[in-house]
C-alpha cells in the first residue's frame, strides 16, 4: 500500500474542507451529538493535557469508535478493561478510559504531532490515518472523515478489511461533527490554513 504523507495530501484536504457542505438531513443528529460531547469536554481536555492531542480530535474519535461510551476504548470501541478483540487487537486491559486513550493515540503517532502543529487540515489527515487509508484504494473519499457531507460519495468498510461500494455510511462523519462541536463551543476550534490560489486552481 502506498505511503500517504501529510505533505502529499494537504492540498486535497484543504480543497475538500473548503468545499464541504454538511447535508441538512444530518444536522439535528450532529447538533445533538455535538452538545453531548461538549457537555463532557472536561474528560477530553484532561486527555489533551496528557497527550497534546486536541480535545476536538479525541471527541470525534470517541464518538465514531464507540458513541463516546466511557466504558469503551478510543482504539476500536472494545471494552478497555479487557484485551481488545478488534483491530487493533491485543491492546489492554487498561486501568482507566484515559490510559486506554493514551495508548490508542500513540499507535499512529497522534501524540507526536506537537501542540503547535495542529490545524484543522492536520487533524483531518491524522484522523484518516487513524482510521486507515483504505478508501483511497477504491478512489473514494473516506466515509470516516466525510460522511454526512457533500464530499462523501458512498462506500463503507462494513467490517475490518471488508469494503462494500453499495453501502452508504449513516454514522456521522468526523469533519461534519467537528464543525458542529465548534459551533457549540468555539474554544475547541483549531486554526485553518489558508488556501494558496495556485492550490485552488
Short mmCIF file of C-alpha atoms in Angstrom, two decimals:
data_model
loop_
_atom_site.label_atom_id
_atom_site.label_comp_id
_atom_site.label_asym_id
_atom_site.label_seq_id
_atom_site.Cartn_x
_atom_site.Cartn_y
_atom_site.Cartn_z
CA UNK A 1 0.00 0.00 0.00
CA UNK A 2 1.42 3.43 -0.84
CA UNK A 3 2.62 5.74 1.89
CA UNK A 4 0.39 8.80 2.28
CA UNK A 5 2.14 11.79 3.80
CA UNK A 6 0.53 14.96 5.12
CA UNK A 7 2.56 16.99 2.62
CA UNK A 8 1.22 14.85 -0.22
CA UNK A 9 -2.43 15.06 0.86
CA UNK A 10 -2.53 18.56 2.33
CA UNK A 11 -3.80 20.35 -0.81
CA UNK A 12 -6.59 17.81 -1.33
CA UNK A 13 -7.66 18.13 2.31
CA UNK A 14 -7.64 21.92 2.05
CA UNK A 15 -9.83 21.82 -1.06
CA UNK A 16 -12.28 19.33 0.41
CA UNK A 17 -12.59 21.22 3.68
CA UNK A 18 -13.22 24.49 1.85
CA UNK A 19 -15.80 22.91 -0.49
CA UNK A 20 -17.55 20.73 2.11
CA UNK A 21 -21.18 21.36 2.98
CA UNK A 22 -22.96 19.48 5.73
CA UNK A 23 -26.03 17.64 4.41
CA UNK A 24 -29.10 19.18 6.09
CA UNK A 25 -30.73 15.86 6.98
CA UNK A 26 -27.84 15.15 9.36
CA UNK A 27 -27.90 18.50 11.15
CA UNK A 28 -30.25 17.54 14.01
CA UNK A 29 -28.20 14.44 14.90
CA UNK A 30 -24.94 16.34 14.51
CA UNK A 31 -26.09 19.12 16.83
CA UNK A 32 -27.44 16.71 19.46
CA UNK A 33 -24.17 14.79 19.38
CA UNK A 34 -22.05 17.93 19.50
CA UNK A 35 -23.89 19.22 22.57
CA UNK A 36 -23.48 15.86 24.32
CA UNK A 37 -19.74 15.81 23.61
CA UNK A 38 -19.25 19.42 24.69
CA UNK A 39 -21.07 18.69 27.95
CA UNK A 40 -18.40 16.05 28.64
CA UNK A 41 -15.47 18.14 27.40
CA UNK A 42 -13.56 18.04 30.71
CA UNK A 43 -12.67 14.40 30.01
CA UNK A 44 -11.22 15.26 26.61
CA UNK A 45 -9.42 18.38 27.85
CA UNK A 46 -7.75 16.26 30.54
CA UNK A 47 -6.59 13.85 27.84
CA UNK A 48 -5.34 16.81 25.77
CA UNK A 49 -3.13 17.93 28.66
CA UNK A 50 -1.63 14.47 28.88
CA UNK A 51 -1.11 13.82 25.15
CA UNK A 52 -1.24 17.26 23.37
CA UNK A 53 -3.91 15.82 21.04
CA UNK A 54 -6.71 18.43 20.81
CA UNK A 55 -9.96 17.67 22.60
CA UNK A 56 -11.80 18.29 19.31
CA UNK A 57 -9.92 15.37 17.74
CA UNK A 58 -10.43 12.90 20.56
CA UNK A 59 -14.11 13.84 20.85
CA UNK A 60 -14.85 12.82 17.27
CA UNK A 61 -12.74 9.66 17.54
CA UNK A 62 -14.63 8.64 20.68
CA UNK A 63 -17.98 9.27 19.01
CA UNK A 64 -17.09 7.43 15.83
CA UNK A 65 -15.49 4.44 17.55
CA UNK A 66 -17.84 3.91 20.48
CA UNK A 67 -20.61 6.51 20.61
CA UNK A 68 -18.38 8.25 23.20
CA UNK A 69 -19.10 5.48 25.70
CA UNK A 70 -16.60 5.91 28.57
CA UNK A 71 -16.55 2.13 29.08
CA UNK A 72 -15.01 1.67 25.63
CA UNK A 73 -11.64 2.42 24.09
CA UNK A 74 -10.81 5.08 21.53
CA UNK A 75 -8.79 2.47 19.64
CA UNK A 76 -11.66 0.38 18.27
CA UNK A 77 -14.64 0.63 20.61
CA UNK A 78 -13.85 -2.52 22.60
CA UNK A 79 -14.05 -2.50 26.39
CA UNK A 80 -10.82 -1.00 27.74
CA UNK A 81 -10.84 -3.26 30.82
CA UNK A 82 -10.39 -6.33 28.60
CA UNK A 83 -7.94 -7.36 25.88
CA UNK A 84 -9.24 -5.94 22.59
CA UNK A 85 -10.67 -8.36 20.01
CA UNK A 86 -10.97 -5.92 17.09
CA UNK A 87 -8.25 -4.10 15.16
CA UNK A 88 -6.00 -3.01 16.78
CA UNK A 89 -6.20 -6.36 18.56
CA UNK A 90 -4.47 -7.35 21.76
CA UNK A 91 -4.49 -3.93 23.46
CA UNK A 92 -5.16 -3.78 27.18
CA UNK A 93 -6.59 -4.32 29.62
CA UNK A 94 -6.10 -0.81 30.99
CA UNK A 95 -6.70 0.81 34.37
CA UNK A 96 -8.91 3.60 33.00
CA UNK A 97 -10.51 5.10 29.90
CA UNK A 98 -7.78 7.73 29.80
CA UNK A 99 -4.95 5.17 29.97
CA UNK A 100 -6.56 3.27 27.09
CA UNK A 101 -6.94 6.55 25.16
CA UNK A 102 -3.28 7.43 25.66
CA UNK A 103 -2.34 4.04 24.22
CA UNK A 104 -4.72 4.44 21.26
CA UNK A 105 -3.42 7.89 20.34
CA UNK A 106 0.18 6.64 20.39
CA UNK A 107 -0.44 3.85 17.85
CA UNK A 108 -0.48 6.20 14.83
CA UNK A 109 1.58 8.92 16.47
CA UNK A 110 -1.16 11.46 17.14
CA UNK A 111 0.65 12.25 20.38
CA UNK A 112 3.79 13.12 18.37
CA UNK A 113 2.26 15.82 16.12
CA UNK A 114 3.10 18.55 18.63
CA UNK A 115 0.78 21.00 20.33
CA UNK A 116 1.64 23.90 17.99
CA UNK A 117 1.28 21.88 14.76
CA UNK A 118 -2.41 21.08 14.98
CA UNK A 119 -4.62 22.71 12.35
CA UNK A 120 -7.99 21.52 11.08
CA UNK A 121 -6.25 20.13 7.99
CA UNK A 122 -3.67 18.27 10.05
CA UNK A 123 -6.48 16.93 12.22
CA UNK A 124 -8.38 15.60 9.19
CA UNK A 125 -5.20 13.95 7.91
CA UNK A 126 -4.41 12.35 11.26
CA UNK A 127 -7.99 11.16 11.64
CA UNK A 128 -7.88 9.48 8.23
CA UNK A 129 -4.56 7.89 9.11
CA UNK A 130 -6.05 6.74 12.44
CA UNK A 131 -8.94 5.03 10.68
CA UNK A 132 -6.83 3.85 7.74
CA UNK A 133 -6.26 4.93 4.16
CA UNK A 134 -8.26 2.00 2.77
CA UNK A 135 -10.82 4.17 0.95
CA UNK A 136 -8.04 5.53 -1.23
CA UNK A 137 -7.57 2.06 -2.75
CA UNK A 138 -11.09 2.46 -4.17
CA UNK A 139 -10.60 6.07 -5.26
CA UNK A 140 -13.19 7.31 -2.76
CA UNK A 141 -13.18 9.95 -0.03
CA UNK A 142 -13.08 8.38 3.44
CA UNK A 143 -16.52 7.75 4.94
CA UNK A 144 -14.95 8.10 8.40
CA UNK A 145 -14.00 11.68 7.54
CA UNK A 146 -16.58 12.91 5.05
CA UNK A 147 -19.86 11.05 5.75
CA UNK A 148 -22.75 13.50 6.33
CA UNK A 149 -21.23 15.96 3.83
CA UNK A 150 -21.27 16.71 0.12
CA UNK A 151 -17.72 15.30 -0.21
CA UNK A 152 -18.80 11.75 0.61
CA UNK A 153 -19.53 9.57 -2.45
CA UNK A 154 -20.66 6.33 -0.82
CA UNK A 155 -18.97 3.08 0.07
CA UNK A 156 -18.11 1.79 3.53
CA UNK A 157 -15.90 -0.69 5.29
CA UNK A 158 -18.55 -2.88 6.90
CA UNK A 159 -16.03 -4.87 8.97
CA UNK A 160 -12.27 -4.92 9.43
CA UNK A 161 -10.86 -5.18 5.88
CA UNK A 162 -14.30 -5.73 4.26
CA UNK A 163 -15.41 -2.99 1.87
CA UNK A 164 -18.80 -2.57 0.20
CA UNK A 165 -19.20 0.02 -2.56
CA UNK A 166 -23.01 -0.21 -2.35
CA UNK A 167 -23.31 0.62 1.35
CA UNK A 168 -23.69 4.23 2.47
CA UNK A 169 -22.28 5.22 5.83
CA UNK A 170 -25.03 6.53 8.11
CA UNK A 171 -22.67 7.28 11.00
CA UNK A 172 -21.76 10.92 11.47
CA UNK A 173 -18.54 11.83 9.68
CA UNK A 174 -15.84 13.46 11.77
CA UNK A 175 -15.46 16.56 9.55
CA UNK A 176 -19.14 17.43 9.83
CA UNK A 177 -19.16 16.69 13.55
CA UNK A 178 -16.15 18.92 14.16
CA UNK A 179 -17.95 21.87 12.56
CA UNK A 180 -20.93 21.43 14.89
CA UNK A 181 -18.78 20.94 18.01
CA UNK A 182 -17.01 24.21 17.24
CA UNK A 183 -20.38 25.86 16.61
CA UNK A 184 -21.42 24.73 20.11
CA UNK A 185 -18.11 25.72 21.77
CA UNK A 186 -15.77 27.92 19.76
CA UNK A 187 -12.98 27.49 22.35
CA UNK A 188 -12.44 23.98 20.95
CA UNK A 189 -11.70 25.23 17.41
CA UNK A 190 -8.44 24.56 15.57
CA UNK A 191 -6.84 27.07 13.19
CA UNK A 192 -7.20 26.53 9.46
CA UNK A 193 -4.54 27.03 6.83
CA UNK A 194 -5.39 29.47 4.01
CA UNK A 195 -5.68 28.05 0.52
CA UNK A 196 -2.97 29.25 -1.80
CA UNK A 197 -4.63 30.47 -5.06
CA UNK A 198 -2.37 28.09 -7.01
CA UNK A 199 -3.66 25.18 -4.89
CA UNK A 200 -7.29 26.06 -5.64
CA UNK A 201 -6.73 26.05 -9.40
#
